[in-house]
Tab-separated table of C-alpha atoms and ligand atoms in Angstrom:
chain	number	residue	atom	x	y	z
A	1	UNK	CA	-20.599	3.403	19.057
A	2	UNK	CA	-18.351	3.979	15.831
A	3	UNK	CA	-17.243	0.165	14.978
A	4	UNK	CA	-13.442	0.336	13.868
A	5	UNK	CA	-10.983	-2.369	12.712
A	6	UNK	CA	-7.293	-1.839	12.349
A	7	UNK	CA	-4.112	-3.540	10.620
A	8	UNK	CA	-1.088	-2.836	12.541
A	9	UNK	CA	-2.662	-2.725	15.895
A	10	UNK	CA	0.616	-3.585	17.839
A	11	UNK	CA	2.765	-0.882	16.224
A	12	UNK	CA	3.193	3.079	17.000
A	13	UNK	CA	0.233	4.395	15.138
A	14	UNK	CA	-2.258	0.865	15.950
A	15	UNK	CA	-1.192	1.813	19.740
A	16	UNK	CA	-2.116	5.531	19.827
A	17	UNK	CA	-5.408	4.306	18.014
A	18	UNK	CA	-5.743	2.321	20.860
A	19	UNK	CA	-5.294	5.102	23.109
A	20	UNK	CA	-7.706	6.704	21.379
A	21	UNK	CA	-10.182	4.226	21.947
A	22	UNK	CA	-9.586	3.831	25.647
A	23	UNK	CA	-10.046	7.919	26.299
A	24	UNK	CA	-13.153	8.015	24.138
A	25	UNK	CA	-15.420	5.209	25.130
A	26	UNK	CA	-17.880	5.477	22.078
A	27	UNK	CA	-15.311	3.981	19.700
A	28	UNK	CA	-15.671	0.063	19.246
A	29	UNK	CA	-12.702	-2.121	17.847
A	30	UNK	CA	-14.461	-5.154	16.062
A	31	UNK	CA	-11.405	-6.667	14.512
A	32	UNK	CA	-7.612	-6.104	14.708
A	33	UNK	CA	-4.497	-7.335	13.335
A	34	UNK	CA	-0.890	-7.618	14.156
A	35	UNK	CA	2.476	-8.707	12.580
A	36	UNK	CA	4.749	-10.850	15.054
A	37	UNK	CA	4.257	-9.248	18.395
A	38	UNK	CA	1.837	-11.863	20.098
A	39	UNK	CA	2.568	-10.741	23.762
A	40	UNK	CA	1.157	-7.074	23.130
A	41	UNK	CA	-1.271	-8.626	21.026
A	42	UNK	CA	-2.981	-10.945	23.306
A	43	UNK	CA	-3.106	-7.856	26.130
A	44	UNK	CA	-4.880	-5.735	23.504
A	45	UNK	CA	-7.409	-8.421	22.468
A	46	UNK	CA	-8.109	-9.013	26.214
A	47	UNK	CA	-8.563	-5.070	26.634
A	48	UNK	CA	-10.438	-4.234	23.876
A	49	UNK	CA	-12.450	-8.116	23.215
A	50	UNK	CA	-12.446	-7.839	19.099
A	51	UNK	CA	-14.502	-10.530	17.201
A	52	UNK	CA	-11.970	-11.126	14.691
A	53	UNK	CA	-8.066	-10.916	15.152
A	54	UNK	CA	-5.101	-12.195	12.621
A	55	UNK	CA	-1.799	-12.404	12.549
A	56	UNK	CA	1.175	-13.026	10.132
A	57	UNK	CA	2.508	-16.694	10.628
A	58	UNK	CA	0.088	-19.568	10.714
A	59	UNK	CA	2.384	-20.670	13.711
A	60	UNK	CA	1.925	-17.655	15.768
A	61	UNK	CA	-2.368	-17.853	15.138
A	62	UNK	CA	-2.224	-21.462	16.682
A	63	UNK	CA	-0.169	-20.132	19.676
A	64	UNK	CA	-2.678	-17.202	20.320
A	65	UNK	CA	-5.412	-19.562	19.749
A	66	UNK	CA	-4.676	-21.278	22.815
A	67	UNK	CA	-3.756	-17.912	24.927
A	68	UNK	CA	-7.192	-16.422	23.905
A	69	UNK	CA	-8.764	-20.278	24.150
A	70	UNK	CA	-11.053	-18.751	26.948
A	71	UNK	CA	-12.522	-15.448	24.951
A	72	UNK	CA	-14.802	-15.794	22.425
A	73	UNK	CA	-11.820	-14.864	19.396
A	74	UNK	CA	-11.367	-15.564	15.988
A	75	UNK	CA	-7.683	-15.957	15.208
A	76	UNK	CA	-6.442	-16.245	11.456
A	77	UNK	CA	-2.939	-15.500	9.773
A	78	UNK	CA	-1.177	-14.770	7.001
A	79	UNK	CA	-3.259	-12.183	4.011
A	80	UNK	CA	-6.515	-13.797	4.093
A	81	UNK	CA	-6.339	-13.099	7.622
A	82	UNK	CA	-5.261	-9.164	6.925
A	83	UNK	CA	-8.474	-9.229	4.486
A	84	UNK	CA	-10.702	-10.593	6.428
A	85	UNK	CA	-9.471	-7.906	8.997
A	86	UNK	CA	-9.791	-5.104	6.314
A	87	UNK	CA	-13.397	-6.070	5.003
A	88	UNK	CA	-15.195	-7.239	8.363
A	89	UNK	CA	-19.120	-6.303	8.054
A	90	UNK	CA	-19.519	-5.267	11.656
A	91	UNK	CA	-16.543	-2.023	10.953
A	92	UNK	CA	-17.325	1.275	9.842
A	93	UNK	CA	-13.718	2.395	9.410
A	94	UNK	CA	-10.728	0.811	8.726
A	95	UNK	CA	-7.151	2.196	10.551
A	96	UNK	CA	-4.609	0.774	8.486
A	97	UNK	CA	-1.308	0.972	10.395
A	98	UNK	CA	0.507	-2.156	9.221
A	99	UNK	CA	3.941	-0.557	7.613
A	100	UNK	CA	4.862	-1.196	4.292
A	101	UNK	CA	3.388	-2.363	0.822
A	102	UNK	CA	1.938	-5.056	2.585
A	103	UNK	CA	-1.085	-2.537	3.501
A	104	UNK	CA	-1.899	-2.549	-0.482
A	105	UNK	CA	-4.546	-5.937	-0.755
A	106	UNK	CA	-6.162	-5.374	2.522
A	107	UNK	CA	-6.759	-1.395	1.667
A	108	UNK	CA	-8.033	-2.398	-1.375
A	109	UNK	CA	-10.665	-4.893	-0.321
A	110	UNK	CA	-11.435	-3.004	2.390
A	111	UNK	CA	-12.515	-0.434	-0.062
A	112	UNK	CA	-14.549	-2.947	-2.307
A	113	UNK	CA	-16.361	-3.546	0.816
A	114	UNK	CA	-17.709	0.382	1.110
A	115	UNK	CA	-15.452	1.039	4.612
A	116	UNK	CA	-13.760	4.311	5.021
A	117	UNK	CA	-10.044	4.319	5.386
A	118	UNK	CA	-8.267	6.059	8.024
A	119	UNK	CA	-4.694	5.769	6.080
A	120	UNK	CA	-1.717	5.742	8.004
A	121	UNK	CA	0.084	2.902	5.219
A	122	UNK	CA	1.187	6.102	3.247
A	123	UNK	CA	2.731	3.064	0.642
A	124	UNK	CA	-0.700	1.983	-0.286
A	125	UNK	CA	-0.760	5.467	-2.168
A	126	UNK	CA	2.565	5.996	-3.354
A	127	UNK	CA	2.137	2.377	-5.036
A	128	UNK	CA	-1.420	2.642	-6.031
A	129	UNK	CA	-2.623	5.858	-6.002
A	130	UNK	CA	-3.768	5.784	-9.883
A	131	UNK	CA	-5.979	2.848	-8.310
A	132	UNK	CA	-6.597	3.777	-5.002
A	133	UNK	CA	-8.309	6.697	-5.351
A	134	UNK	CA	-10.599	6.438	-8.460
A	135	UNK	CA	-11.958	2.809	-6.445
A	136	UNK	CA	-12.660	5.212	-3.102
A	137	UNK	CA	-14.274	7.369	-4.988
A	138	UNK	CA	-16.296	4.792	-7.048
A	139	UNK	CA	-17.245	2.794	-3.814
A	140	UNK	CA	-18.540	6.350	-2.198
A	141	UNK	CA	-15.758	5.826	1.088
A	142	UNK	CA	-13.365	8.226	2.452
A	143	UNK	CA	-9.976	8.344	2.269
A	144	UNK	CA	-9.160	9.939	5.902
A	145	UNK	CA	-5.322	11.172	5.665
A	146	UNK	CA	-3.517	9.867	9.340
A	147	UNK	CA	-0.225	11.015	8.298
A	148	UNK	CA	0.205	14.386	10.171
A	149	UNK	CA	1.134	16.640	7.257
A	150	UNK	CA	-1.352	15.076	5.324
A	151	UNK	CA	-4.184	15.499	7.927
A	152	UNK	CA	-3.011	19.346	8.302
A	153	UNK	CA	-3.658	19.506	4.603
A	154	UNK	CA	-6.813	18.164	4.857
A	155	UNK	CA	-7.973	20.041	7.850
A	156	UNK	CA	-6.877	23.194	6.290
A	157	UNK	CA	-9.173	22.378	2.976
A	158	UNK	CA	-11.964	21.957	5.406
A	159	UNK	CA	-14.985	23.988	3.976
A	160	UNK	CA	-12.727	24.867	0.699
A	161	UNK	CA	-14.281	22.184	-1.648
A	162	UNK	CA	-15.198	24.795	-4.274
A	163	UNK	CA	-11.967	26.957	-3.848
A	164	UNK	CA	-8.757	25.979	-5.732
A	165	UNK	CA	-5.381	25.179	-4.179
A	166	UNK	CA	-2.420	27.108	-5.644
A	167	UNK	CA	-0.127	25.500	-3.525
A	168	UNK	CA	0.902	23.114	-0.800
A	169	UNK	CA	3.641	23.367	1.492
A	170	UNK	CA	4.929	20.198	2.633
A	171	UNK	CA	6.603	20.858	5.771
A	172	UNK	CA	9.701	18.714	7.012
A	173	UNK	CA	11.615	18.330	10.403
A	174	UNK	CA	14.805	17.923	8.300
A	175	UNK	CA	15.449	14.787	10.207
A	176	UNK	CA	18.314	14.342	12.688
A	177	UNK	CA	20.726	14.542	9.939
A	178	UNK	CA	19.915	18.186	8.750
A	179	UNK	CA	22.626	20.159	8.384
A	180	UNK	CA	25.008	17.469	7.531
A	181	UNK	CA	27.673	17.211	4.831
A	182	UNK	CA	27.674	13.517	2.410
A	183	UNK	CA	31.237	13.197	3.860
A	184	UNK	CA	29.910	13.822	7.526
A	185	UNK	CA	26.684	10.981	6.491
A	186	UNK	CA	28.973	8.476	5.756
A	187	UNK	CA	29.830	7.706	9.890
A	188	UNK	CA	26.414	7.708	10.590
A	189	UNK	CA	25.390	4.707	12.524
A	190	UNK	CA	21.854	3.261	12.880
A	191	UNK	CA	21.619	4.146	16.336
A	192	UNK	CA	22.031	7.942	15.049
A	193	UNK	CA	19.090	7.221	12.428
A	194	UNK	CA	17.100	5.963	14.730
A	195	UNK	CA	17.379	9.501	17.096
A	196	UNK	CA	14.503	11.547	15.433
A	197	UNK	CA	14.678	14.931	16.940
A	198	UNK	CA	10.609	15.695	17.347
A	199	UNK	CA	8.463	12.397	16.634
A	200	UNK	CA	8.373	9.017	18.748
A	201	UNK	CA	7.409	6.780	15.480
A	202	UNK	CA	8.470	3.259	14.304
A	203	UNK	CA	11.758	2.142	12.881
A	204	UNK	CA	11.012	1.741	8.976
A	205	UNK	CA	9.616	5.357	8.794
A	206	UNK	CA	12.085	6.936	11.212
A	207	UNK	CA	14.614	5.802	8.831
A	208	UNK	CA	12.974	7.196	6.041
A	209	UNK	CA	12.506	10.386	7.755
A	210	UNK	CA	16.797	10.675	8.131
A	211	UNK	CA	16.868	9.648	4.195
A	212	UNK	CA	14.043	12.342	3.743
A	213	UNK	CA	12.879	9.403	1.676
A	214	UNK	CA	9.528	9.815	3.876
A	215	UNK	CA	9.285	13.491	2.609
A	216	UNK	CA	9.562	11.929	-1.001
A	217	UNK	CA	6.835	9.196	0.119
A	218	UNK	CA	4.426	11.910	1.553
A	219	UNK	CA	5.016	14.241	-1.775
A	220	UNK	CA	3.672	11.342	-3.355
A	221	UNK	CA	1.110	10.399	-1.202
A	222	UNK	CA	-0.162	14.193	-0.976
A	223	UNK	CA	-0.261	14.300	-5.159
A	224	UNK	CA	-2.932	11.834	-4.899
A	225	UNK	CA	-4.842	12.656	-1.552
A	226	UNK	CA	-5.410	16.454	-3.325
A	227	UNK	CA	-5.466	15.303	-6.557
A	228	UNK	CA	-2.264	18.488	-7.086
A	229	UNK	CA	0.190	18.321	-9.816
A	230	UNK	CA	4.070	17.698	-8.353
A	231	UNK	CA	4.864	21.562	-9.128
A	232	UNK	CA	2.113	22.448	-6.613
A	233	UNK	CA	3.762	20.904	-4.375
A	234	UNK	CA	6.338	22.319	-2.176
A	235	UNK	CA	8.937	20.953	0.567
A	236	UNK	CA	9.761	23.537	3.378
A	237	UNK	CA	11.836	22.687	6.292
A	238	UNK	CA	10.263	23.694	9.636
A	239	UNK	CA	12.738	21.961	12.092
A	240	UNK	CA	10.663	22.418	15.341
A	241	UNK	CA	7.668	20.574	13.802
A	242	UNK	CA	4.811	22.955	15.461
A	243	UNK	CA	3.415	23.268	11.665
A	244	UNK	CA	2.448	20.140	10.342
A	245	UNK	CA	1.807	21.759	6.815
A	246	UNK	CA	0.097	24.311	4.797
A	247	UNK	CA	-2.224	25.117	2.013
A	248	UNK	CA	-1.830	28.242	-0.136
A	249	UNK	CA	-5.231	29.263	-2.250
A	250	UNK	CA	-5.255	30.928	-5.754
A	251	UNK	CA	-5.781	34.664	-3.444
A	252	UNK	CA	-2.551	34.057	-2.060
A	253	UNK	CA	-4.218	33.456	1.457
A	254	UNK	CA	-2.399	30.524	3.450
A	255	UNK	CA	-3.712	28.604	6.146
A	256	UNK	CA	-1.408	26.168	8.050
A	257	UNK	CA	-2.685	23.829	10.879
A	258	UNK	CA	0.212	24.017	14.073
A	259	UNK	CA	0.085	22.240	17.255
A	260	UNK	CA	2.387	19.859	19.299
A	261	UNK	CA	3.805	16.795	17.670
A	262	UNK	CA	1.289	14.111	18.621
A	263	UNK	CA	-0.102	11.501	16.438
A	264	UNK	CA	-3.153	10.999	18.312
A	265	UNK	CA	-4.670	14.466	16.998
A	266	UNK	CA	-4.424	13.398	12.918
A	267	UNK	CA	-5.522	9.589	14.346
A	268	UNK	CA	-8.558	11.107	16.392
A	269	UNK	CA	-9.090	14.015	13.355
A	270	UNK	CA	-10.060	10.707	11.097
A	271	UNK	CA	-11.750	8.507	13.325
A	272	UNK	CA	-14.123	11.497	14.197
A	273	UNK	CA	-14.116	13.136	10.938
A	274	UNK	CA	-15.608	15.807	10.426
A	275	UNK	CA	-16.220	16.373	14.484
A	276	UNK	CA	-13.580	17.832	16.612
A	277	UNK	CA	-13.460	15.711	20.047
A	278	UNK	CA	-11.185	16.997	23.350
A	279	UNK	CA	-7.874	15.197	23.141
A	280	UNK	CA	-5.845	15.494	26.340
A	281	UNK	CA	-2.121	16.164	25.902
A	282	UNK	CA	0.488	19.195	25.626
A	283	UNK	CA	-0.470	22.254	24.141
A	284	UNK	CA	1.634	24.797	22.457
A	285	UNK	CA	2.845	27.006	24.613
A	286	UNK	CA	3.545	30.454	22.318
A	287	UNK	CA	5.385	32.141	24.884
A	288	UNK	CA	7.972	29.070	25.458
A	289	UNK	CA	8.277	28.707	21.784
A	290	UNK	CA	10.510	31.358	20.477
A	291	UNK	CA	10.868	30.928	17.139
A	292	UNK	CA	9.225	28.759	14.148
A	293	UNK	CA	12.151	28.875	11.206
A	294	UNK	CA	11.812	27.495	7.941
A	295	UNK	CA	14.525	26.772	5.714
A	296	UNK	CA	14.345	24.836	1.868
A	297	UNK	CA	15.307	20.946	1.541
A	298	UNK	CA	18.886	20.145	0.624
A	299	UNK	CA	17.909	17.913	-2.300
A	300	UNK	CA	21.642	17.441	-3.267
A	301	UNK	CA	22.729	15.681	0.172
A	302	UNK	CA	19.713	14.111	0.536
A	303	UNK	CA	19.024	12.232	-2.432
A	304	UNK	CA	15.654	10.112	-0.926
A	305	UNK	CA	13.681	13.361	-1.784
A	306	UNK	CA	15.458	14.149	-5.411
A	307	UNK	CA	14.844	10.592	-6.413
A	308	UNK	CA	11.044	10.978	-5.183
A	309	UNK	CA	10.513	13.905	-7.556
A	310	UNK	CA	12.372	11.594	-10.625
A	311	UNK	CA	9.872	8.681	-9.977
A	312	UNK	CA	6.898	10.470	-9.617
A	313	UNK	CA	7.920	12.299	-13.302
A	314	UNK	CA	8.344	9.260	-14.678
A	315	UNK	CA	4.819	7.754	-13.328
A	316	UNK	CA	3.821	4.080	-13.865
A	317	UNK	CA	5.068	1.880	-11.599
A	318	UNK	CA	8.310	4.061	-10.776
A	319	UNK	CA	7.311	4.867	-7.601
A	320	UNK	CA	6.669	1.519	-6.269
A	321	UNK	CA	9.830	0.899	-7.790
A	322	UNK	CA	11.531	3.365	-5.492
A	323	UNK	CA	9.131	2.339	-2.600
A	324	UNK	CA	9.619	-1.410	-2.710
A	325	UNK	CA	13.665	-0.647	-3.508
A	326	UNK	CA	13.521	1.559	-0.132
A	327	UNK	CA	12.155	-0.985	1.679
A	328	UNK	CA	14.295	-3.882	1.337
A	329	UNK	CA	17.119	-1.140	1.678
A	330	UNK	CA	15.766	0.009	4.755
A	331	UNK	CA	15.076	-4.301	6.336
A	332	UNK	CA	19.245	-4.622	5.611
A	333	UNK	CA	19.942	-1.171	6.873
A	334	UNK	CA	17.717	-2.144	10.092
A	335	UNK	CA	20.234	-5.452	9.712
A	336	UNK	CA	23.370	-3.473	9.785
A	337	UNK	CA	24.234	-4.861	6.626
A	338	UNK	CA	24.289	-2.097	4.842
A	339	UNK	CA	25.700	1.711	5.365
A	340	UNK	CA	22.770	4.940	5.466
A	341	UNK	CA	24.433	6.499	2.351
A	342	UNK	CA	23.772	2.720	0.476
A	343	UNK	CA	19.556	3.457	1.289
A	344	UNK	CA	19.346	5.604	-1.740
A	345	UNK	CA	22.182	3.887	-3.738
A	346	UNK	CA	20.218	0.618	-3.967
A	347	UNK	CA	16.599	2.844	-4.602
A	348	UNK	CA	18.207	4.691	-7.799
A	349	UNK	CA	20.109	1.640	-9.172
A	350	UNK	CA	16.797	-0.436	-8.421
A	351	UNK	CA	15.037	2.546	-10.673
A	352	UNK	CA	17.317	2.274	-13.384
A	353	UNK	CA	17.749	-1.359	-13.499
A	354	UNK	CA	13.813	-2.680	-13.021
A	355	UNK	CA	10.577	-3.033	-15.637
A	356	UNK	CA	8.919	-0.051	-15.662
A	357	UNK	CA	5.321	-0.410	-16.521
A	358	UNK	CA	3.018	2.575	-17.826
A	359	UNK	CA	0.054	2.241	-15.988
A	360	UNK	CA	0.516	-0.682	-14.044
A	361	UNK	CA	-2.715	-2.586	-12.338
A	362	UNK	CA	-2.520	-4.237	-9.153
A	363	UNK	CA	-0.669	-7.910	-10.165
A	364	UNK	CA	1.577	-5.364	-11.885
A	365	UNK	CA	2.580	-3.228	-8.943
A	366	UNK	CA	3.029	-6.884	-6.821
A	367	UNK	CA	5.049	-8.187	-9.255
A	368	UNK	CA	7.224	-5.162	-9.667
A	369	UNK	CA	7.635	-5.408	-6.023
A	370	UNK	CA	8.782	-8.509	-5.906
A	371	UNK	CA	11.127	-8.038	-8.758
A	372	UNK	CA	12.671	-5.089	-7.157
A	373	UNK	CA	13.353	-7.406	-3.512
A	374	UNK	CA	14.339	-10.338	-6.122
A	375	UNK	CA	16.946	-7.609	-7.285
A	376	UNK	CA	18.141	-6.317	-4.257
A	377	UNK	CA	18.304	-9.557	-2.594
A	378	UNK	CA	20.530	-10.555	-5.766
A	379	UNK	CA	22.749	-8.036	-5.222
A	380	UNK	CA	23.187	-8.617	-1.762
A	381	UNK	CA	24.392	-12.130	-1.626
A	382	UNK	CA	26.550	-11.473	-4.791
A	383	UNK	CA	28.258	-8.567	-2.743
A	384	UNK	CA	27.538	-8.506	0.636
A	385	UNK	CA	28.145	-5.428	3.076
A	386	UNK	CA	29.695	-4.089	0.089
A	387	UNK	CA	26.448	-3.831	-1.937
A	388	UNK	CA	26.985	-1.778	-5.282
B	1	NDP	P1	5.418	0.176	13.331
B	1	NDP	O1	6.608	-0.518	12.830
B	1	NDP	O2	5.469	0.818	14.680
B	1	NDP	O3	4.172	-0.808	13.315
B	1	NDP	C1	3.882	-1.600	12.201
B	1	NDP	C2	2.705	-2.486	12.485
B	1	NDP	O4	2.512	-3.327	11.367
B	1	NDP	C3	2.914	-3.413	13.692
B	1	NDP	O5	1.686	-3.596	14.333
B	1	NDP	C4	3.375	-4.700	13.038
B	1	NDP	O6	3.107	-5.854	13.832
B	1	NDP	C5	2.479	-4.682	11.813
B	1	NDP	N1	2.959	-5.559	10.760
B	1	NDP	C6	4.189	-5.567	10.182
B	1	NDP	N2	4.255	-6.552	9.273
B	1	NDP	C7	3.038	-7.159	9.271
B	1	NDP	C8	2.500	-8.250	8.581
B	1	NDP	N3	3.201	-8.944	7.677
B	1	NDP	N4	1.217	-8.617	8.852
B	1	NDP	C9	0.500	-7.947	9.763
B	1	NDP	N5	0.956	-6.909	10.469
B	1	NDP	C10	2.218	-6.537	10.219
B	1	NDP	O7	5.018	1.253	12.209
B	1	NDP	P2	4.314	2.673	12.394
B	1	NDP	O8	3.128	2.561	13.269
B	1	NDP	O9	5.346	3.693	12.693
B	1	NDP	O10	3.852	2.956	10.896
B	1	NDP	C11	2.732	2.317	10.328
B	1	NDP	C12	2.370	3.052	9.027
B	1	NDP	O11	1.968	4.370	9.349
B	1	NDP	C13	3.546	3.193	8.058
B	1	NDP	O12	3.083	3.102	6.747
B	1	NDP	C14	4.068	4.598	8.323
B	1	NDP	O13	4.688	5.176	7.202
B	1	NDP	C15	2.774	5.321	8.663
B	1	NDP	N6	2.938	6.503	9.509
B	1	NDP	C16	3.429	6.359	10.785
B	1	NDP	C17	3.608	7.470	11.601
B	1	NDP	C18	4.062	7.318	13.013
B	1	NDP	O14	4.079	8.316	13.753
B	1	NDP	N7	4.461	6.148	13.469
B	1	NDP	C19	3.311	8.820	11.101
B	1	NDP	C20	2.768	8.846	9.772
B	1	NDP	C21	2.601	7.723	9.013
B	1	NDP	P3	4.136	-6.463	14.928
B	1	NDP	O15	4.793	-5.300	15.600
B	1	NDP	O16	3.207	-7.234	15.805
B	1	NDP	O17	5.093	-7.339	14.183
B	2	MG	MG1	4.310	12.528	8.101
């Protein structure tokens, strides 16, 4: 049995882990946590009988205390209950799936306590990176990429340790905006935002994928997974998402990983790492597919993935700048109280108007963070719908 905990069990990724888990029968789920959703929750912990759960409010922990009163549970709350989540002795690997820079602490202890990480919480990287991965490898644990792209990177390096990347091409959907003038973005609704044309994922990043802000989050993330300077790094659009991304070697040779878009593959990939297990689900079907087209990122319209670039030039604590600026923009977009265009207003007036810090340690890149939401939440009340 391979003993696995996860933050974020109740969301899109912590549910296909799940699935996982209940096609595979050798995989054991020793702890779990969740945000708000204590329904789902409680049928999960009855399913899958963790030691250990937590979740966020101390108010919703003494409700599922008495739900769960019968099993043999630990319920705690808030972020010592995330940590004690992250760092429980009885798990192997940790599946962080909690969205947001709230994944950070818990990654990091998790870490300190020698567990691999199955990363889905692509912020944890894009804020700490610097950190993250000097402590992984210090600690001797694995940092198994969950984001698709990032797992197709990683499964075409497999066996290339010794051979040097030239390149890697970050493939894109485009996002159900592609195509699209700034005139034509300035209707857009949630509800269109919200449409992604390929992946089923959940709200926060399915915004971020019609900003292309995502694309600028997984740039970052990928600079640090591959340890790759930004030029080597390349954005191609490949609107039917059947390649999930691409490695180019110093011979010019490419090798690309394809397949159908299902999360459960890159989930399984890390969880079984470096073992290949059958997965049921859609293959692709080369005969129905008749044509994979590629196309470059329109960086102008789409400033999420421009402004990416700028922050990771300027280093430090830019990028959690833009990431902590993107997600407050992205809770009052989610709100309706602010327009899609306003998204990557607010992140490049957040990175022109907040402390940047060099090299910033970890009670640097959580106080930025809270000096960027201090900052938009400033500007909010001062201004309401009409932000800037
Ligand atoms: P969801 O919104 O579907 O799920 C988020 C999860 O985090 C839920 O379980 C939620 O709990 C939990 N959560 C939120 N806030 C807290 C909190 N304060 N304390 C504890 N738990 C909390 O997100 P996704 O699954 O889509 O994304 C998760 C991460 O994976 C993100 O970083 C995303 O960028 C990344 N990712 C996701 C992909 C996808 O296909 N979905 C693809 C690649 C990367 P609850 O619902 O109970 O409130
Ligand atoms: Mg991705």
């Amino acid at each position: 049995m391979r003993k696995i905990a996860i933050l974020g069990a109740t969301g899109s990724i912590g549910t296909q882990t799940l699935d996982i888990v209940r096609a595979q029968g050798d995989l054991q789920v020793t702890a779990m946590a969740a945000g708000h959703n204590i329904d789902l929750f409680e049928t999960q912990i009855r399913e899958f009988l963790p030691h250990l759960v937590s979740v966020w409010e101390e108010g919703d922990a003494l409700d599922l205390k008495t739900r769960i009163a019968d099993l043999n549970v630990k319920v705690v709350s808030g972020m010592d209950g995330l940590l004690a989540v992250a760092c429980d002795p009885d798990s192997e690997i940790l599946v962080t799936a909690v969205v947001g820079m709230i994944g950070l602490q818990p990654t990091v202890a998790a870490i300190q306590s020698g567990k691999n990480i199955a990363l889905a919480n692509k912020e944890t990287l894009v804020t700490a990176g610097h950190l993250i991965m000097p402590m992984a490898k210090e600690y001797n644990v694995q940092i198994l990429p969950v984001d698709s792209e990032h797992s197709a990177i990683f499964q075409a390096l497999n066996g290339e340790n010794s051979n040097k990347i030239d390149k890697i091409l970050l493939t894109a959907s485009g996002g159900p905006f592609r195509g699209k003038t700034r005139e034509e973005l300035s209707k857009v609704t949630l509800a269109d935002a919200l449409k992604h044309p390929n992946w089923s994922m959940g709200k926060k990043i399915t915004v971020d994928s019609a900003t292309l802000v995502n694309k600028g989050l997984e740039v970052m993330e990928a600079k640090w997974l591959f340890g790759v300077d930004l030029p080597q790094i390349q954005v191609v659009v490949q609107p039917q998402s059947v390649i999930h991304s691409m490695v180019q070697f110093v011979d010019g040779s490419i090798i690309a990983q394809l397949g159908t878009p299902d999360m459960r593959l890159p989930i399984q990939y890390a969880l079984y790492y470096p073992k290949r297990k059958s997965l049921a689900g859609d293959r692709l079907d080369f005969a129905a597919l008749t044509s994979i087209t590629f196309e470059a990122p329109d960086t102008q319209t789409f400033r999420g993935l421009a402004l990416a670039y700028e922050a990771m030039k300027s280093g430090g604590s830019m990028p959690t700048i833009y990431n902590a600026a993107n997600e407050a923009a992205v809770a009052l977009f989610l709100e309706e109280k602010i327009s899609y265009l306003q998204i990557t207003e607010i992140i490049e007036a957040c990175m022109k108007s907040c402390t940047w810090i060099p090299a910033p340690k970890l009670t640097e890149i959580l106080s930025t963070e809270a000096e960027v939401r201090e900052w938009v939440a400033m500007k909010t009340d001062l201004h309401g719908s009409n932000y800037i």
